[in-house]
mmCIF file of C-alpha atoms in Angstrom:
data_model
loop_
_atom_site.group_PDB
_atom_site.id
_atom_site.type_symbol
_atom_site.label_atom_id
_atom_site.label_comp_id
_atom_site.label_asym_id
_atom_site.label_seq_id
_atom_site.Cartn_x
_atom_site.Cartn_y
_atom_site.Cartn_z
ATOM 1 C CA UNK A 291 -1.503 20.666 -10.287
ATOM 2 C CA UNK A 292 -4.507 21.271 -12.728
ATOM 3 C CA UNK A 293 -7.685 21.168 -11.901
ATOM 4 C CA UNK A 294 -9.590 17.417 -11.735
ATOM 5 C CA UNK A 295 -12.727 17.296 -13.061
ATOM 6 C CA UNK A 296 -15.080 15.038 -10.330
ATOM 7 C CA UNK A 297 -14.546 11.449 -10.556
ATOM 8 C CA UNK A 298 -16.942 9.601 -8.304
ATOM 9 C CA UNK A 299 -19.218 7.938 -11.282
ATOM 10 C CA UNK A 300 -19.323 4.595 -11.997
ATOM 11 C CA UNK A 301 -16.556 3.505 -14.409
ATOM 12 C CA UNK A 302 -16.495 0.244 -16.122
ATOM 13 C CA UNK A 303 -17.318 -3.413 -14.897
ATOM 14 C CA UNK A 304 -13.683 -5.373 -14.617
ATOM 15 C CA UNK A 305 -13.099 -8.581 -13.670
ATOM 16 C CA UNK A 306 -9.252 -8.630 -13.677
ATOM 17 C CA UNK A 307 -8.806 -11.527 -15.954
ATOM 18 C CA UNK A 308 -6.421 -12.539 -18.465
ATOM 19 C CA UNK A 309 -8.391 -9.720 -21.268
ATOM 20 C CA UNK A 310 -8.079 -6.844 -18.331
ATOM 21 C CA UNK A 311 -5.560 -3.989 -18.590
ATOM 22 C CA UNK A 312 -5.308 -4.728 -14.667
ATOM 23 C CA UNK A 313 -4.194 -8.431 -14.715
ATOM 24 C CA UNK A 314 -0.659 -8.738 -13.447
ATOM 25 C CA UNK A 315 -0.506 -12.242 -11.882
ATOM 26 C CA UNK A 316 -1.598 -15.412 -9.948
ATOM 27 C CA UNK A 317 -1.866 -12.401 -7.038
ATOM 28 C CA UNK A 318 -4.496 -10.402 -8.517
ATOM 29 C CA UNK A 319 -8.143 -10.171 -7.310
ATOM 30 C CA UNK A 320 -9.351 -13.208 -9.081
ATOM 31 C CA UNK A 321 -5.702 -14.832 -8.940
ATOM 32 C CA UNK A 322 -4.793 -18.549 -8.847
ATOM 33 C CA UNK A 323 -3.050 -17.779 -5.063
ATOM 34 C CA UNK A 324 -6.434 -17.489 -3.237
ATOM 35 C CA UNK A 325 -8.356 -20.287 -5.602
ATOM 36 C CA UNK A 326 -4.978 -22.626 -4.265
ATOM 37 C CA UNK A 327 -5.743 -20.665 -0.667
ATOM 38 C CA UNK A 328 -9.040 -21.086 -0.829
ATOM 39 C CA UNK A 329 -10.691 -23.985 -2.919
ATOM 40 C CA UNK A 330 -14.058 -23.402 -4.721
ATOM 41 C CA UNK A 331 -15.277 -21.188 -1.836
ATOM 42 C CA UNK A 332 -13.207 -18.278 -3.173
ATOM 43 C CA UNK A 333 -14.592 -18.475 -6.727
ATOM 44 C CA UNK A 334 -18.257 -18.765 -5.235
ATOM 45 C CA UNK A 335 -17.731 -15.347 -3.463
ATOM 46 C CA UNK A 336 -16.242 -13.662 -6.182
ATOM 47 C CA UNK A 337 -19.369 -14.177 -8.037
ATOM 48 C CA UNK A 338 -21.302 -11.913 -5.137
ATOM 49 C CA UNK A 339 -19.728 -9.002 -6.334
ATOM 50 C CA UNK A 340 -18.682 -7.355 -9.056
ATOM 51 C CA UNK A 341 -15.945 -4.675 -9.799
ATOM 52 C CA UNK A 342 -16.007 -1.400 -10.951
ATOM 53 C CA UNK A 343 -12.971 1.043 -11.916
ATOM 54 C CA UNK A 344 -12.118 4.053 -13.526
ATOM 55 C CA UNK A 345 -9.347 5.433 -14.835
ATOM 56 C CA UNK A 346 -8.314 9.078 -16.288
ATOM 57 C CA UNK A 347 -5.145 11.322 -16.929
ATOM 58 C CA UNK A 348 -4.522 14.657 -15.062
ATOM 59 C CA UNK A 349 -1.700 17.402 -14.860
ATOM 60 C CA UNK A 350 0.407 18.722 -17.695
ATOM 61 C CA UNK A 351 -0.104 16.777 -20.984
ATOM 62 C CA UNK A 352 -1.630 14.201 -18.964
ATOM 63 C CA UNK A 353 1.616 12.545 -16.668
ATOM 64 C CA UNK A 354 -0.818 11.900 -13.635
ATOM 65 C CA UNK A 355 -2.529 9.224 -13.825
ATOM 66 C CA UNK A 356 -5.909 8.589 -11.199
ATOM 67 C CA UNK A 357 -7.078 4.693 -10.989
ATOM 68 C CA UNK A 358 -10.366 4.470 -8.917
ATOM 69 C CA UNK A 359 -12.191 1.130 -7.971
ATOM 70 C CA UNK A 360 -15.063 0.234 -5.762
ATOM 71 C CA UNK A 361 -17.285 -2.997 -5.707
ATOM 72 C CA UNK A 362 -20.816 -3.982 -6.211
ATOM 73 C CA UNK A 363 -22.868 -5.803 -3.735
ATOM 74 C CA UNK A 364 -26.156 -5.217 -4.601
ATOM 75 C CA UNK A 365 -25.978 -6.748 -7.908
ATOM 76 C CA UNK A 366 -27.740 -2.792 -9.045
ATOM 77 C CA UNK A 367 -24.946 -2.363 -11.588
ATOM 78 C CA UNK A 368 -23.517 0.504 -9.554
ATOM 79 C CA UNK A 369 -20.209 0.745 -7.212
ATOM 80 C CA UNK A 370 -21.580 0.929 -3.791
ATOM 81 C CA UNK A 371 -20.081 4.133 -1.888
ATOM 82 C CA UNK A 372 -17.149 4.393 -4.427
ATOM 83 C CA UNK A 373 -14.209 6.862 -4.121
ATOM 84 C CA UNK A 374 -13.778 10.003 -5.545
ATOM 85 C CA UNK A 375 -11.356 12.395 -6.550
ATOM 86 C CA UNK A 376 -11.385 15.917 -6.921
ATOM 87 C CA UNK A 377 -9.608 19.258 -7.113
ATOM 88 C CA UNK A 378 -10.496 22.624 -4.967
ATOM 89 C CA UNK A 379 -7.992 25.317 -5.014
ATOM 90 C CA UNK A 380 -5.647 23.416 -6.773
ATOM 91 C CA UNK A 381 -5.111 20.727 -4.451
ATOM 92 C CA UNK A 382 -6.354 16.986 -4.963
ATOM 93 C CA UNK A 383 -9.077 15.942 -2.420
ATOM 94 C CA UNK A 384 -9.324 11.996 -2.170
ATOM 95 C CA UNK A 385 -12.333 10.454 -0.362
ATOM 96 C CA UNK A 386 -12.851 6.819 0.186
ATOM 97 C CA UNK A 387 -15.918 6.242 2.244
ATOM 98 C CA UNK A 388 -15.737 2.510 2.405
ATOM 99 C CA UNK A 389 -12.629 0.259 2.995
ATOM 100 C CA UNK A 390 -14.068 -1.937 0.002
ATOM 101 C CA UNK A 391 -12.930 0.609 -2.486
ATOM 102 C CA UNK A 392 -9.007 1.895 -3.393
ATOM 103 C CA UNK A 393 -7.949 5.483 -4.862
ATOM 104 C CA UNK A 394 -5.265 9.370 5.930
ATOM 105 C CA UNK A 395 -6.638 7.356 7.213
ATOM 106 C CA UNK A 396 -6.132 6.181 10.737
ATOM 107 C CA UNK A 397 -4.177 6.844 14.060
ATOM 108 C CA UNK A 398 -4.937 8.682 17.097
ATOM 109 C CA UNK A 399 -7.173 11.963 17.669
ATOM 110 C CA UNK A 400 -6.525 13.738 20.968
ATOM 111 C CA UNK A 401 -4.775 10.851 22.094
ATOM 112 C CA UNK A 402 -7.805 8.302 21.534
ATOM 113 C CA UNK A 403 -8.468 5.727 18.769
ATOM 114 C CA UNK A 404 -12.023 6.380 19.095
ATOM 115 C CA UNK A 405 -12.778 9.797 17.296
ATOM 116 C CA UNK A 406 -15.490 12.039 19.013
ATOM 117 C CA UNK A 407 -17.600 12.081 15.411
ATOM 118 C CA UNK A 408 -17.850 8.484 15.918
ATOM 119 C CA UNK A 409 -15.184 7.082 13.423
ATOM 120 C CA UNK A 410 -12.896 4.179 14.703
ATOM 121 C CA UNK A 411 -9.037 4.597 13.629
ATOM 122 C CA UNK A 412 -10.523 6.906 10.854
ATOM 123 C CA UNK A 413 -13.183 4.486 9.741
ATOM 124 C CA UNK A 414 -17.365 4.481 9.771
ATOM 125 C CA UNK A 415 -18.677 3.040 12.848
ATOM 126 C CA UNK A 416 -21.857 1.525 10.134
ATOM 127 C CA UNK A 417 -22.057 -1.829 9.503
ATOM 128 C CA UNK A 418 -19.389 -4.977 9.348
ATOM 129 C CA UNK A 419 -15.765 -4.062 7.215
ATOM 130 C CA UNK A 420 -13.554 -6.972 6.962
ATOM 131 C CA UNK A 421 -10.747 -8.192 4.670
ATOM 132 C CA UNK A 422 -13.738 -10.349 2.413
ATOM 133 C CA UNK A 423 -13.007 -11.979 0.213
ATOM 134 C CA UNK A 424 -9.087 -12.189 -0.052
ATOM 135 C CA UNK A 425 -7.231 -13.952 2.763
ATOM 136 C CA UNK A 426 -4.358 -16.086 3.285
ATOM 137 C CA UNK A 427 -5.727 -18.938 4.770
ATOM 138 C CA UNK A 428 -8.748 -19.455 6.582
ATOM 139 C CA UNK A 429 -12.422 -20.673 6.039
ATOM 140 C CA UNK A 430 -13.007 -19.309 2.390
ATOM 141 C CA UNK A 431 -16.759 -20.040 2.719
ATOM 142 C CA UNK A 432 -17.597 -17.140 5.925
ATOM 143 C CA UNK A 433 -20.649 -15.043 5.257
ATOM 144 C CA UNK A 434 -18.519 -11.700 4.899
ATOM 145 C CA UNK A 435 -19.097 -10.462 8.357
ATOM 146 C CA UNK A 436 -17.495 -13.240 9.872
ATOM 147 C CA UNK A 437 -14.188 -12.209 7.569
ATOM 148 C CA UNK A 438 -11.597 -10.347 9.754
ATOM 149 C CA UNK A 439 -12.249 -6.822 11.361
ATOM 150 C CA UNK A 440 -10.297 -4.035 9.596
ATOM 151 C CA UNK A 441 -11.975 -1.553 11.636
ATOM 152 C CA UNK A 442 -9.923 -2.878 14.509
ATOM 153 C CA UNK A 443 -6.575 -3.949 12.937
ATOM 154 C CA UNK A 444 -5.217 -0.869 10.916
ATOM 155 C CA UNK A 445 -6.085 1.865 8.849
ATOM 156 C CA UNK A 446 -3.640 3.679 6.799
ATOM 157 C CA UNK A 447 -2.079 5.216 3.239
ATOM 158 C CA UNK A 448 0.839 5.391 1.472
ATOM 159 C CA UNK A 449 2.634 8.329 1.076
ATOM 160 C CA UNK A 450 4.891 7.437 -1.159
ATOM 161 C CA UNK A 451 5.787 3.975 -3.255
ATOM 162 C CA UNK A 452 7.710 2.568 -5.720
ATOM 163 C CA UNK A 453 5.737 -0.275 -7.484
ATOM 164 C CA UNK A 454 7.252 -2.890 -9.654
ATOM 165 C CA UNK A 455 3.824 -3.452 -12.323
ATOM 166 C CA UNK A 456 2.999 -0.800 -15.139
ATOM 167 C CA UNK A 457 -0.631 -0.300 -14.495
ATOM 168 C CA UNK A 458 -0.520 0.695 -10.962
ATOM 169 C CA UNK A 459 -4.418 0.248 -9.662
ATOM 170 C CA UNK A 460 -6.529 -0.887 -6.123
ATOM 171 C CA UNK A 461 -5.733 -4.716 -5.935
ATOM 172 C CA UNK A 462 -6.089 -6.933 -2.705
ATOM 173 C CA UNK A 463 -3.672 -5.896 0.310
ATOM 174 C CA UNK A 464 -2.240 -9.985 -0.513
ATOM 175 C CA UNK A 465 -1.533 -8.821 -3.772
ATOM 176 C CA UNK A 466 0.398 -5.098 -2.965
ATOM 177 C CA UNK A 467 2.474 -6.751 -0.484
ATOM 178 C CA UNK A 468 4.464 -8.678 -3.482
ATOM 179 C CA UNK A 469 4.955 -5.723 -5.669
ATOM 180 C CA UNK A 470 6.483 -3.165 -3.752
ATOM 181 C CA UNK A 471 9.880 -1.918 -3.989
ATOM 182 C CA UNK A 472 10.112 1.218 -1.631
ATOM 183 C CA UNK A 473 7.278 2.129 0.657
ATOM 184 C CA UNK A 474 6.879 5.348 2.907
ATOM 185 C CA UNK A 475 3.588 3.972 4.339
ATOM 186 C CA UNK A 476 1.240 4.715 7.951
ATOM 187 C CA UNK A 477 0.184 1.620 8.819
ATOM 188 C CA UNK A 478 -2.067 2.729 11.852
ATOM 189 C CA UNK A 479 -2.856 0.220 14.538
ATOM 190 C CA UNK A 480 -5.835 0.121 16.394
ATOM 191 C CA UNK A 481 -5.377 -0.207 20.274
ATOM 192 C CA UNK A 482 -1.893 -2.233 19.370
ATOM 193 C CA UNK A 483 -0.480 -3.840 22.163
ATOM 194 C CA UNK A 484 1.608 -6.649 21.005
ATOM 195 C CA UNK A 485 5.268 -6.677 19.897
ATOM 196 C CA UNK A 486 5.148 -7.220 16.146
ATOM 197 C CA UNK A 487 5.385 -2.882 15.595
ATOM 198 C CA UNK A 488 7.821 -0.632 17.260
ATOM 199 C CA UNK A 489 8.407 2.874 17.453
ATOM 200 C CA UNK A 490 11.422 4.515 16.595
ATOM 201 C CA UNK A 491 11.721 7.430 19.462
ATOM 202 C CA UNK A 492 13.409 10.573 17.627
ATOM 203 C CA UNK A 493 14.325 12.319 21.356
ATOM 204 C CA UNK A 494 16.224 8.679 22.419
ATOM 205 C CA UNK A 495 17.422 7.473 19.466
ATOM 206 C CA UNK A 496 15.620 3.945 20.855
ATOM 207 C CA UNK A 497 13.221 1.524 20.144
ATOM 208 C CA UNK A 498 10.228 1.672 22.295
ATOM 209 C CA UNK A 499 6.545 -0.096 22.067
ATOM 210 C CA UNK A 500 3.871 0.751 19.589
ATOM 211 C CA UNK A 501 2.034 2.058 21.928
ATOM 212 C CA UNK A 502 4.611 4.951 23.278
ATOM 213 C CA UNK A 503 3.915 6.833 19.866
ATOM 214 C CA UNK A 504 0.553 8.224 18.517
ATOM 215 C CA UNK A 505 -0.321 5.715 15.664
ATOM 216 C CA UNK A 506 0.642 8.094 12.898
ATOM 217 C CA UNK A 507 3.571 6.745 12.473
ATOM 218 C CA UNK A 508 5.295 6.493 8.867
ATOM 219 C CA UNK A 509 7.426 2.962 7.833
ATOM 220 C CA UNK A 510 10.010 3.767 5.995
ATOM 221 C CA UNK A 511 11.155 0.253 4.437
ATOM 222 C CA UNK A 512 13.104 -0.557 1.575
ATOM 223 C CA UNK A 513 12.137 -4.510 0.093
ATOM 224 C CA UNK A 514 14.267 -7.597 -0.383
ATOM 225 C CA UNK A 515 13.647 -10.699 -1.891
ATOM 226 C CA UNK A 516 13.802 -12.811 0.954
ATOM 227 C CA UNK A 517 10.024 -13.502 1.842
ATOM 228 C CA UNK A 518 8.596 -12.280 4.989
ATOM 229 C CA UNK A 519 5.330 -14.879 5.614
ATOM 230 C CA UNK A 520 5.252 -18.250 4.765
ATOM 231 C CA UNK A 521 1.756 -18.721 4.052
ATOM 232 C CA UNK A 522 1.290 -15.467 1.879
ATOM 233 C CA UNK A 523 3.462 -13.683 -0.684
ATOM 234 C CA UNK A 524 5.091 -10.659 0.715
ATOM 235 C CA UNK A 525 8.827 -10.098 0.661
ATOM 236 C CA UNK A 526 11.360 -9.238 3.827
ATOM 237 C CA UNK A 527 11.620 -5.579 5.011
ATOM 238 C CA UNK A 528 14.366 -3.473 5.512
ATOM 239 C CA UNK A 529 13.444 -0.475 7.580
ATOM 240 C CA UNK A 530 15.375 2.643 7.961
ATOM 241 C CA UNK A 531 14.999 5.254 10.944
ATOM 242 C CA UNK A 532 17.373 7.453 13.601
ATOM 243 C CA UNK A 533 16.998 4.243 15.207
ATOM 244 C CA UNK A 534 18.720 2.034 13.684
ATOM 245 C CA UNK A 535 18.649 -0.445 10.485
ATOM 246 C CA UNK A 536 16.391 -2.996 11.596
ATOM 247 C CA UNK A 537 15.550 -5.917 8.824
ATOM 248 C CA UNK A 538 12.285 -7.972 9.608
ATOM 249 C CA UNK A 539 10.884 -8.683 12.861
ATOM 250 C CA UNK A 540 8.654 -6.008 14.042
ATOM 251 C CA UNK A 541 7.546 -3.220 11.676
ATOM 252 C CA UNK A 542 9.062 -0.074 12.949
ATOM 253 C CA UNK A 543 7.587 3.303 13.210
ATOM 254 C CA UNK A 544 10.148 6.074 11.507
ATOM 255 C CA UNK A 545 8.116 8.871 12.899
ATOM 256 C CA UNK A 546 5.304 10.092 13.800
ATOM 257 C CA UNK A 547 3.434 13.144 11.693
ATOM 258 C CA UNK A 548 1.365 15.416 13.941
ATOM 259 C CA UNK A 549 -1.988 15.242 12.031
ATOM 260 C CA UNK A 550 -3.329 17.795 14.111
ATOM 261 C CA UNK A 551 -1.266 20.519 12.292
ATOM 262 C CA UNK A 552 -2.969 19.511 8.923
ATOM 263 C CA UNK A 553 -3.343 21.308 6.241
ATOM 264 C CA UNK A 554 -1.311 24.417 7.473
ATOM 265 C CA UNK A 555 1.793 22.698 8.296
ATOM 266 C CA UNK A 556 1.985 19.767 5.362
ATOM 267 C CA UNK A 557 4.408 16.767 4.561
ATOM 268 C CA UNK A 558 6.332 16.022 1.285
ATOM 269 C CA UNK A 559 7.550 12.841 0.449
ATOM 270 C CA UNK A 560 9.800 11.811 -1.995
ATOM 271 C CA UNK A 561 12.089 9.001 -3.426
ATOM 272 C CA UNK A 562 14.778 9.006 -5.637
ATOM 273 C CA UNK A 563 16.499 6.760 -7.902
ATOM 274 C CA UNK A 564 20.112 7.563 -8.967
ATOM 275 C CA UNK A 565 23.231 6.731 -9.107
ATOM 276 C CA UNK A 566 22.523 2.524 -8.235
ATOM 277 C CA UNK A 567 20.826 3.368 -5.182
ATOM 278 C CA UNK A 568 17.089 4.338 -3.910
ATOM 279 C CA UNK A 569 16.636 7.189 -1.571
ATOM 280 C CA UNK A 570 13.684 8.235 0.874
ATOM 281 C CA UNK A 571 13.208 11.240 2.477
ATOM 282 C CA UNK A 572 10.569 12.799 4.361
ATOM 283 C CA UNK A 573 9.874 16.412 5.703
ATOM 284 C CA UNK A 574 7.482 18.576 7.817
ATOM 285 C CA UNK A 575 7.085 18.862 11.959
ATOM 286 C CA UNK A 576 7.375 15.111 13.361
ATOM 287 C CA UNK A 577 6.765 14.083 17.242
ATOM 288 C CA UNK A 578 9.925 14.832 18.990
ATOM 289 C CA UNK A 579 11.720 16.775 16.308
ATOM 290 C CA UNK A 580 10.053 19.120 14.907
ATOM 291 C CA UNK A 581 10.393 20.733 11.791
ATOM 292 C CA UNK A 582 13.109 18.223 10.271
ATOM 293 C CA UNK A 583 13.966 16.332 6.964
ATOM 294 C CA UNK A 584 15.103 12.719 6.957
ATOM 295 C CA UNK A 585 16.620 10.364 3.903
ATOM 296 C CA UNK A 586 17.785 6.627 3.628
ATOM 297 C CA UNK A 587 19.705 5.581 0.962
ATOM 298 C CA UNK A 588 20.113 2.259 -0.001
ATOM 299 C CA UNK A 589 22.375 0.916 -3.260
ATOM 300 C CA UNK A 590 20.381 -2.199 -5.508
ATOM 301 C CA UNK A 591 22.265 -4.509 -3.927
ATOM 302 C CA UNK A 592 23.656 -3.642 -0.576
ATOM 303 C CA UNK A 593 25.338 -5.984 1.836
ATOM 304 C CA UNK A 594 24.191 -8.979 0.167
ATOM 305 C CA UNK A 595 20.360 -7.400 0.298
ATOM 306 C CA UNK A 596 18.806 -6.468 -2.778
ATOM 307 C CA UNK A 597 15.919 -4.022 -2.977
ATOM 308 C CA UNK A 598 12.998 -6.011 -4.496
ATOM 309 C CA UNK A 599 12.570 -5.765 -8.295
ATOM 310 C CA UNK A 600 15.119 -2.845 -8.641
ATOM 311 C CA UNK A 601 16.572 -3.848 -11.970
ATOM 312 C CA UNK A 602 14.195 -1.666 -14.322
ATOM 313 C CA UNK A 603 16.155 -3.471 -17.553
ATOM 314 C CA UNK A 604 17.178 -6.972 -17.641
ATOM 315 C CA UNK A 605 20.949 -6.183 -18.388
ATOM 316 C CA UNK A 606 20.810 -4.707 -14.777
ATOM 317 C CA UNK A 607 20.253 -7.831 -13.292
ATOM 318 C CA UNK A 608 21.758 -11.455 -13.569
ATOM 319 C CA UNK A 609 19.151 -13.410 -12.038
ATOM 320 C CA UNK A 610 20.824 -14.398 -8.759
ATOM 321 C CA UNK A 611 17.975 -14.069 -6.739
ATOM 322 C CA UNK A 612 15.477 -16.062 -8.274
ATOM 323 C CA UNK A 613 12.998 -18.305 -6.814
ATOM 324 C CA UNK A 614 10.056 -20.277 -6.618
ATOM 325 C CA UNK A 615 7.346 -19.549 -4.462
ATOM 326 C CA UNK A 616 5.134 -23.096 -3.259
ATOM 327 C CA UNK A 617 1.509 -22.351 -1.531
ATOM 328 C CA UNK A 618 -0.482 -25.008 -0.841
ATOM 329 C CA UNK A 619 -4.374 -24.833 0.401
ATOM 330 C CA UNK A 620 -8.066 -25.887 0.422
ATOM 331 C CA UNK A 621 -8.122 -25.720 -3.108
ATOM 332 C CA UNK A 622 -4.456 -27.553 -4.082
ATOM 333 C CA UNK A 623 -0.828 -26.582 -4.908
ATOM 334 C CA UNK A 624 0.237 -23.463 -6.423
ATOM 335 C CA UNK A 625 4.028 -23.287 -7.215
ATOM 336 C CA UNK A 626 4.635 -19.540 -8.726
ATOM 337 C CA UNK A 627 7.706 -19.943 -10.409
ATOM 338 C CA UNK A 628 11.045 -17.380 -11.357
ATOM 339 C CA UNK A 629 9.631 -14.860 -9.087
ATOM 340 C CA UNK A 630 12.687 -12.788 -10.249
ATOM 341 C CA UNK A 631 14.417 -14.302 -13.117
ATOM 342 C CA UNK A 632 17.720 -13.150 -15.284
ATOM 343 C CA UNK A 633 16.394 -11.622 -18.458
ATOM 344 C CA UNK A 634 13.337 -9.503 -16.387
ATOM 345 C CA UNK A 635 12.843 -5.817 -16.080
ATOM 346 C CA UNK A 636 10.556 -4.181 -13.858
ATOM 347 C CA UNK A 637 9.274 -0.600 -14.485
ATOM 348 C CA UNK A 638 9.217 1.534 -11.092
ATOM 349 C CA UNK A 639 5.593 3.552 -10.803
ATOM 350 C CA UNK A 640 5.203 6.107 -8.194
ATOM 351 C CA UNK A 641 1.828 5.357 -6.173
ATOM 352 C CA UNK A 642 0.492 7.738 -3.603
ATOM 353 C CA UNK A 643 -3.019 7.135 -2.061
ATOM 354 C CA UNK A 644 -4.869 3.612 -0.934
ATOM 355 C CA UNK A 645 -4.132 0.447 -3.000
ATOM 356 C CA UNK A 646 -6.030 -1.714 -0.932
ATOM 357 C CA UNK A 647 -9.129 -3.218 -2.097
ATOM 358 C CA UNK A 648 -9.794 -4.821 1.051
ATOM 359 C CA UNK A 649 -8.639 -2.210 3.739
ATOM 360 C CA UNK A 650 -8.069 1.365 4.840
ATOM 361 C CA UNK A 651 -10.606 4.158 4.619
ATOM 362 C CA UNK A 652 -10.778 8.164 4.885
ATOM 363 C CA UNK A 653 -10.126 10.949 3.340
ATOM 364 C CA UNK A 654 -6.337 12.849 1.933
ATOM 365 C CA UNK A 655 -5.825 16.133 0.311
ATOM 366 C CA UNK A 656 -2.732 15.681 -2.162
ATOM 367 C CA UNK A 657 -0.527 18.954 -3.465
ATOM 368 C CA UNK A 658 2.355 19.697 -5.416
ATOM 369 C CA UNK A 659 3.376 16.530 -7.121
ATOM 370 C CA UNK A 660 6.592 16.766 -8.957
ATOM 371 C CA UNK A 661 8.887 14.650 -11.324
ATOM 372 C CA UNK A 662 12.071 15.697 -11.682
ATOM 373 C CA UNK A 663 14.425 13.691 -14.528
ATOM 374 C CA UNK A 664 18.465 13.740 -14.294
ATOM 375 C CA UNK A 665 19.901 15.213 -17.856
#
C-alpha cells in the first residue's frame, strides 16, 4: 500500500441531493423513506446540521478509493471531530472519534464491555451518541439526546463487503442495510442478553447464546431479496458458519477474532466472485480454533435464494425477483417500486471500514489490500 497523505480536513459541504455524486435513492440521508417515516420533523432536523465529506484516490495509479464524512453541529462551517485516515509504515490507520462520522470498534476487553480507559464497547464515555436523525419509526421531533443509545446497542466494522451502488460512501445504517450483497461484518453487542444473536461455537459445532462468546464476533451473511423488517428496508440474511446454514432469525456469530493478539497476529478477509457463485473466507487465530481459514460459497441463485443484487449486467438476470416495497408513516405513503427489476445491473464495490453515519466508533489499522482479476 502507498503511503496516504493525512486526511482529517474538512472536505466539501454535501447535502446528498439529486445534484450530489452521493445520491443513490429514496434511502439516502435526506431520502423520501424517512420524510414518509418521519413527516416534517425529519426535514426540520436535517436543517441542524450540515454534512461534510471528502474524497481522494490512493495505491497504484489510484485503484483505492478513501470516502470520509462527518457532520456539523455548530453551524461553524467545520466537521465536528471528523475521521481521518492515514498511513505509518505502510499500513492504513483509520480513526473515527465520533459515531456521527463514517470512514474496530467494539466487543469485549478482558472479558468486560466496560474498557478500563473509560470507553464503552469501544466508544467515548463524553456526551449523548444516538442514531439522530435517521430512524425507522418513532417520534421524528426528539431533541437528539432523547434519539436511541448507540453507546449501548452495538459498535462494530466491516471487514469486508460487497456493495451494490458505484459511489460507495458513509450513508445512514437504514440506508446500508438495503445495499449490501455479501457482508463479513462485527456487529458487537453491548451487555446482549436477548435471543435475536447467537454464537456459532467452533469446539461444538452448536449454537449457543450471545453471551457465551466475547462480542468480537464476525457475521458472515450472504443477502436475499426477501426483506428482513417490515417497517424498514433491509433484505433477509443468509448466514454461513461450522454451525450450520441458518437463514433469518437471529444473527449468528461465525467466530470470534481474539483482538487481544492485534497487530502481531492479523486477519485477512476476502470475497470472491467466480464461476456464478460468491465466496467468503476468513483467516487468522479465532476463539476455539486457532490459527484456521474458513470459506462459504454460495451460487447467484441457490436453492431458490438469490444473493441480493448479484446480477452485475442485466442479461444476468430476468427480473424474477422483483418487487415493490410500501412504507407508510407520520409523513404519508412511500411505495419504492422495482426494487430489482429485469433489465438492471448492479456494480459490486468492495467496502472495508465504517459506513454508518449514525453508528459505530474507534479506531482500525488496514494492510495489504489486494485485487486479483481472473484472465
Amino acid at each position: 500500500m502507498r503511503v496516504l497523505r493525512t486526511a482529517s480536513s474538512s472536505g466539501r459541504p454535501d447535502g446528498d441531493g439529486p445534484g450530489s455524486p452521493y445520491n443513490v435513492d429514496v434511502y439516502d440521508n435526506d431520502g423520501a423513506y424517512f420524510a414518509a417515516m418521519g413527516g416534517p420533523a425529519f426535514r426540520e432536523q436535517l436543517t441542524k446540521m450540515k454534512m461534510f465529506r471528502k474524497s481522494f484516490t490512493f495505491g497504484k495509479r489510484g485503484w483505492l478509493t478513501a470516502e470520509l464524512a462527518a457532520r456539523d453541529h455548530d453551524g461553524d462551517g467545520r466537521p465536528d471531530r471528523p475521521p481521518a485516515l492515514t498511513s505509518r509504515e505502510g499500513v492504513a490507520h483509520l480513526e473515527e472519534p465520533s459515531h456521527q462520522a463514517g470512514v474496530v470498534f467494539g466487543g469485549r476487553r478482558g472479558g468486560s464491555w466496560d474498557y478500563p480507559d473509560g470507553r464503552i464497547n469501544g466508544y467515548s464515555p463524553a456526551g449523548c451518541k444516538t442514531n439522530f436523525p435517521w430512524a425507522s419509526g418513532g417520534d421524528f421531533a426528539r431533541p437528539e439526546c432523547e434519539w436511541a443509545d448507540v453507546r449501548t446497542d452495538s459498535n462494530g466494522f466491516y471487514y469486508m463487503s460487497i456493495m451494490d451502488y458505484r459511489q460507495v460512501a458513509p450513508h445512514n445504517n437504514v440506508f446500508v442495510h438495503g445495499h449490501r450483497k455479501v457482508a463479513m461484518d462485527g456487529y458487537n453487542r453491548y451487555k446482549y442478553r436477548g435471543s435475536g444473536l447467537l454464537y456459532c461455537n467452533l469446539a461444538t459445532g452448536k449454537y449457543e447464546p450471545y453471551s457465551a462468546g466475547t462480542g468480537n464476533g464476525v457475521n458472515a451473511i450472504f443477502m436475499t431479496d426477501d426483506r428482513r423488517y417490515a417497517a424498514m428496508p433491509g433484505t433477509e440474511y443468509l448466514m454461513e458458519s461450522e454451525c450450520g446454514l441458518k437463514k433469518g432469525g437471529a444473527i449468528v456469530s461465525t467466530v470470534d477474532l481474539r483482538p487481544e493478539l492485534l497487530p502481531s497476529e492479523p486477519y485477512t478477509f476476502a470475497v470472491e466472485r467466480r464461476g456464478g457463485a460468491y465466496t467468503m473466507e476468513m483467516s487468522g487465530v479465532f476463539a476455539h480454533a486457532g490459527r484456521a481459514t474458513f470459506r462459504y460459497t454460495r451460487a447467484f441463485v441457490q436453492d431458490g435464494e438469490p444473493i441480493w443484487h448479484y446480477n452485475q449486467r442485466p442479461e444476468e438476470y430476468d427480473g424474477r425477483f422483483n418487487a415493490d416495497w410500501k412504507w407508510e408513516g407520520r409523513g404519508g405513503t412511500l411505495i419504492d417500486r422495482d426494487t430489482w427489476p429485469a433489465g438492471s445491473g448492479y456494480p459490486d464495490r468492495f467496502m472495508i471500514g465504517d459506513p454508518h453515519m449514525n453508528f459505530y466508533e474507534g479506531s482500525a489499522q488496514v494492510d495489504d489490500i489486494r485485487l486479483y482479476v481472473p484472465r
